[in-house]
């Protein structure tokens, strides 16, 4: 999703950020496996901007997992756990210019809200995002 040079430049800061997140114990982190390979991950937290919602802050699948079902299975598990934690409503932001991720979120029941924002992933290059939500968790 990112140009190779951008991904390479930000890898150390991202690793540091993820180590801190995982060590903090904040939120829900789930990993999706195909066989013994971890190919997808999600990280969800209570939404800071929408108090009654959980926010899926990160949801990534390695290209080797695309089309394998690991993403849908991980989303189902993530939503089930969020529901068990008391969240019936979930939202997320995804890059505007990633049709594959947008199709996936729609397929698992999310709808686009019309809200937009830009986010800088640490490389000084803000990228446009669109918001999706799932109310009542009837989709996945």
PDB file of C-alpha atoms in Angstrom:
ATOM      1  CA  UNK A   1       0.000   0.000   0.000  1.00  0.00           C
ATOM      2  CA  UNK A   2       2.963   2.301   0.562  1.00  0.00           C
ATOM      3  CA  UNK A   3       5.829   2.940  -1.858  1.00  0.00           C
ATOM      4  CA  UNK A   4       8.807   0.761  -0.960  1.00  0.00           C
ATOM      5  CA  UNK A   5      11.070   3.678   0.007  1.00  0.00           C
ATOM      6  CA  UNK A   6       8.410   5.149   2.320  1.00  0.00           C
ATOM      7  CA  UNK A   7       7.871   1.789   3.990  1.00  0.00           C
ATOM      8  CA  UNK A   8      11.616   1.278   4.444  1.00  0.00           C
ATOM      9  CA  UNK A   9      12.157   4.739   5.946  1.00  0.00           C
ATOM     10  CA  UNK A  10       9.454   4.329   8.567  1.00  0.00           C
ATOM     11  CA  UNK A  11      10.047   0.749   9.633  1.00  0.00           C
ATOM     12  CA  UNK A  12      12.127   1.480  12.739  1.00  0.00           C
ATOM     13  CA  UNK A  13       9.725   4.090  14.095  1.00  0.00           C
ATOM     14  CA  UNK A  14       6.792   1.762  13.427  1.00  0.00           C
ATOM     15  CA  UNK A  15       8.538  -1.127  15.189  1.00  0.00           C
ATOM     16  CA  UNK A  16       9.201   1.082  18.209  1.00  0.00           C
ATOM     17  CA  UNK A  17       5.598   2.313  18.235  1.00  0.00           C
ATOM     18  CA  UNK A  18       4.215  -1.238  18.024  1.00  0.00           C
ATOM     19  CA  UNK A  19       6.495  -2.499  20.779  1.00  0.00           C
ATOM     20  CA  UNK A  20       5.198   0.278  23.044  1.00  0.00           C
ATOM     21  CA  UNK A  21       1.564  -0.453  22.138  1.00  0.00           C
ATOM     22  CA  UNK A  22       1.896  -4.151  22.805  1.00  0.00           C
ATOM     23  CA  UNK A  23       3.802  -3.615  26.046  1.00  0.00           C
ATOM     24  CA  UNK A  24       1.142  -1.184  27.300  1.00  0.00           C
ATOM     25  CA  UNK A  25      -1.547  -3.855  27.127  1.00  0.00           C
ATOM     26  CA  UNK A  26      -3.961  -1.229  25.783  1.00  0.00           C
ATOM     27  CA  UNK A  27      -6.697  -2.384  23.484  1.00  0.00           C
ATOM     28  CA  UNK A  28      -7.369  -5.677  21.796  1.00  0.00           C
ATOM     29  CA  UNK A  29      -4.665  -7.209  19.611  1.00  0.00           C
ATOM     30  CA  UNK A  30      -5.546 -10.266  17.550  1.00  0.00           C
ATOM     31  CA  UNK A  31      -3.460 -12.232  15.053  1.00  0.00           C
ATOM     32  CA  UNK A  32      -4.749 -14.311  12.143  1.00  0.00           C
ATOM     33  CA  UNK A  33      -2.744 -17.372  11.103  1.00  0.00           C
ATOM     34  CA  UNK A  34      -2.672 -19.521   8.002  1.00  0.00           C
ATOM     35  CA  UNK A  35      -1.075 -22.718   9.205  1.00  0.00           C
ATOM     36  CA  UNK A  36       1.749 -21.555  11.438  1.00  0.00           C
ATOM     37  CA  UNK A  37       2.218 -18.224   9.628  1.00  0.00           C
ATOM     38  CA  UNK A  38       0.895 -15.019  11.190  1.00  0.00           C
ATOM     39  CA  UNK A  39      -0.545 -13.212   8.163  1.00  0.00           C
ATOM     40  CA  UNK A  40      -3.067 -10.742   9.588  1.00  0.00           C
ATOM     41  CA  UNK A  41      -3.431  -8.572  12.662  1.00  0.00           C
ATOM     42  CA  UNK A  42      -5.951  -6.231  14.200  1.00  0.00           C
ATOM     43  CA  UNK A  43      -5.666  -3.697  16.992  1.00  0.00           C
ATOM     44  CA  UNK A  44      -8.827  -2.202  18.465  1.00  0.00           C
ATOM     45  CA  UNK A  45      -9.332   0.406  21.178  1.00  0.00           C
ATOM     46  CA  UNK A  46     -12.239   2.376  22.624  1.00  0.00           C
ATOM     47  CA  UNK A  47     -12.803   5.237  20.194  1.00  0.00           C
ATOM     48  CA  UNK A  48     -11.465   8.594  21.337  1.00  0.00           C
ATOM     49  CA  UNK A  49     -13.791  10.491  18.996  1.00  0.00           C
ATOM     50  CA  UNK A  50     -16.975   8.400  19.174  1.00  0.00           C
ATOM     51  CA  UNK A  51     -17.586   7.385  22.806  1.00  0.00           C
ATOM     52  CA  UNK A  52     -20.061   4.561  22.166  1.00  0.00           C
ATOM     53  CA  UNK A  53     -17.833   2.950  19.540  1.00  0.00           C
ATOM     54  CA  UNK A  54     -14.776   0.761  19.481  1.00  0.00           C
ATOM     55  CA  UNK A  55     -12.265   1.737  16.816  1.00  0.00           C
ATOM     56  CA  UNK A  56     -10.384  -0.801  14.764  1.00  0.00           C
ATOM     57  CA  UNK A  57      -7.257   1.301  14.674  1.00  0.00           C
ATOM     58  CA  UNK A  58      -5.172  -1.127  12.640  1.00  0.00           C
ATOM     59  CA  UNK A  59      -6.155  -4.048  10.450  1.00  0.00           C
ATOM     60  CA  UNK A  60      -3.477  -5.435   8.175  1.00  0.00           C
ATOM     61  CA  UNK A  61      -3.075  -8.574   6.095  1.00  0.00           C
ATOM     62  CA  UNK A  62       0.160  -9.663   4.445  1.00  0.00           C
ATOM     63  CA  UNK A  63      -0.277 -10.168   0.675  1.00  0.00           C
ATOM     64  CA  UNK A  64       0.341 -13.907   1.158  1.00  0.00           C
ATOM     65  CA  UNK A  65      -2.926 -13.973   3.120  1.00  0.00           C
ATOM     66  CA  UNK A  66      -5.055 -12.174   0.535  1.00  0.00           C
ATOM     67  CA  UNK A  67      -7.860 -14.414  -0.693  1.00  0.00           C
ATOM     68  CA  UNK A  68      -7.159 -17.084   1.937  1.00  0.00           C
ATOM     69  CA  UNK A  69     -10.040 -16.172   4.254  1.00  0.00           C
ATOM     70  CA  UNK A  70      -7.703 -15.162   7.082  1.00  0.00           C
ATOM     71  CA  UNK A  71      -8.854 -11.525   6.945  1.00  0.00           C
ATOM     72  CA  UNK A  72     -12.553 -12.375   7.165  1.00  0.00           C
ATOM     73  CA  UNK A  73     -11.912 -14.874   9.968  1.00  0.00           C
ATOM     74  CA  UNK A  74      -9.851 -12.329  11.887  1.00  0.00           C
ATOM     75  CA  UNK A  75     -12.502  -9.637  11.418  1.00  0.00           C
ATOM     76  CA  UNK A  76     -15.189 -12.025  12.670  1.00  0.00           C
ATOM     77  CA  UNK A  77     -13.108 -12.871  15.747  1.00  0.00           C
ATOM     78  CA  UNK A  78     -12.278  -9.216  16.374  1.00  0.00           C
ATOM     79  CA  UNK A  79     -15.934  -8.178  16.188  1.00  0.00           C
ATOM     80  CA  UNK A  80     -17.023 -11.077  18.415  1.00  0.00           C
ATOM     81  CA  UNK A  81     -14.500 -10.071  21.077  1.00  0.00           C
ATOM     82  CA  UNK A  82     -15.455  -6.399  20.853  1.00  0.00           C
ATOM     83  CA  UNK A  83     -19.108  -7.406  21.283  1.00  0.00           C
ATOM     84  CA  UNK A  84     -18.147  -9.504  24.335  1.00  0.00           C
ATOM     85  CA  UNK A  85     -16.330  -6.430  25.667  1.00  0.00           C
ATOM     86  CA  UNK A  86     -19.556  -4.414  25.383  1.00  0.00           C
ATOM     87  CA  UNK A  87     -19.130  -2.680  22.025  1.00  0.00           C
ATOM     88  CA  UNK A  88     -22.034  -3.052  19.600  1.00  0.00           C
ATOM     89  CA  UNK A  89     -20.757  -0.261  17.374  1.00  0.00           C
ATOM     90  CA  UNK A  90     -17.396  -0.181  15.628  1.00  0.00           C
ATOM     91  CA  UNK A  91     -15.709   2.279  13.293  1.00  0.00           C
ATOM     92  CA  UNK A  92     -12.434   2.451  11.425  1.00  0.00           C
ATOM     93  CA  UNK A  93     -10.516   4.630   9.006  1.00  0.00           C
ATOM     94  CA  UNK A  94      -8.913   3.307   5.838  1.00  0.00           C
ATOM     95  CA  UNK A  95      -6.909   4.926   3.097  1.00  0.00           C
ATOM     96  CA  UNK A  96      -9.155   6.490   0.480  1.00  0.00           C
ATOM     97  CA  UNK A  97      -7.087   5.171  -2.410  1.00  0.00           C
ATOM     98  CA  UNK A  98      -7.053   1.480  -1.447  1.00  0.00           C
ATOM     99  CA  UNK A  99      -9.976  -0.120  -3.271  1.00  0.00           C
ATOM    100  CA  UNK A 100      -9.087  -3.604  -2.012  1.00  0.00           C
ATOM    101  CA  UNK A 101      -9.422  -2.647   1.653  1.00  0.00           C
ATOM    102  CA  UNK A 102     -12.568  -0.636   0.986  1.00  0.00           C
ATOM    103  CA  UNK A 103     -14.186  -3.607  -0.780  1.00  0.00           C
ATOM    104  CA  UNK A 104     -13.219  -5.854   2.122  1.00  0.00           C
ATOM    105  CA  UNK A 105     -14.782  -3.606   4.772  1.00  0.00           C
ATOM    106  CA  UNK A 106     -17.982  -3.349   2.738  1.00  0.00           C
ATOM    107  CA  UNK A 107     -18.046  -7.125   2.219  1.00  0.00           C
ATOM    108  CA  UNK A 108     -17.870  -7.783   5.982  1.00  0.00           C
ATOM    109  CA  UNK A 109     -20.724  -5.359   6.686  1.00  0.00           C
ATOM    110  CA  UNK A 110     -19.215  -1.927   7.244  1.00  0.00           C
ATOM    111  CA  UNK A 111     -20.703   1.128   5.534  1.00  0.00           C
ATOM    112  CA  UNK A 112     -18.928   4.309   4.540  1.00  0.00           C
ATOM    113  CA  UNK A 113     -19.996   7.250   6.731  1.00  0.00           C
ATOM    114  CA  UNK A 114     -18.942  10.057   4.385  1.00  0.00           C
ATOM    115  CA  UNK A 115     -16.440  11.392   6.936  1.00  0.00           C
ATOM    116  CA  UNK A 116     -12.889  12.016   5.732  1.00  0.00           C
ATOM    117  CA  UNK A 117      -9.581  12.965   7.314  1.00  0.00           C
ATOM    118  CA  UNK A 118      -5.895  12.985   6.498  1.00  0.00           C
ATOM    119  CA  UNK A 119      -3.315  11.050   8.491  1.00  0.00           C
ATOM    120  CA  UNK A 120       0.444  11.306   8.543  1.00  0.00           C
ATOM    121  CA  UNK A 121       1.927   7.867   9.134  1.00  0.00           C
ATOM    122  CA  UNK A 122       5.203   9.384  10.301  1.00  0.00           C
ATOM    123  CA  UNK A 123       6.804  10.168   6.975  1.00  0.00           C
ATOM    124  CA  UNK A 124       5.540  13.744   6.573  1.00  0.00           C
ATOM    125  CA  UNK A 125       3.192  12.704   3.770  1.00  0.00           C
ATOM    126  CA  UNK A 126      -0.442  13.000   4.967  1.00  0.00           C
ATOM    127  CA  UNK A 127      -2.761  10.580   3.188  1.00  0.00           C
ATOM    128  CA  UNK A 128      -6.541  10.891   2.788  1.00  0.00           C
ATOM    129  CA  UNK A 129      -8.713   8.436   4.706  1.00  0.00           C
ATOM    130  CA  UNK A 130     -12.404   7.561   4.740  1.00  0.00           C
ATOM    131  CA  UNK A 131     -14.421   6.318   7.702  1.00  0.00           C
ATOM    132  CA  UNK A 132     -16.475   3.124   7.856  1.00  0.00           C
ATOM    133  CA  UNK A 133     -18.770   1.969  10.641  1.00  0.00           C
ATOM    134  CA  UNK A 134     -20.661  -1.105  11.703  1.00  0.00           C
ATOM    135  CA  UNK A 135     -23.655  -0.471  13.942  1.00  0.00           C
ATOM    136  CA  UNK A 136     -25.192  -3.387  15.767  1.00  0.00           C
ATOM    137  CA  UNK A 137     -22.455  -5.684  14.451  1.00  0.00           C
ATOM    138  CA  UNK A 138     -24.773  -7.531  12.149  1.00  0.00           C
ATOM    139  CA  UNK A 139     -22.335  -7.803   9.272  1.00  0.00           C
ATOM    140  CA  UNK A 140     -19.459 -10.156   9.940  1.00  0.00           C
TER     141      UNK A 140
END
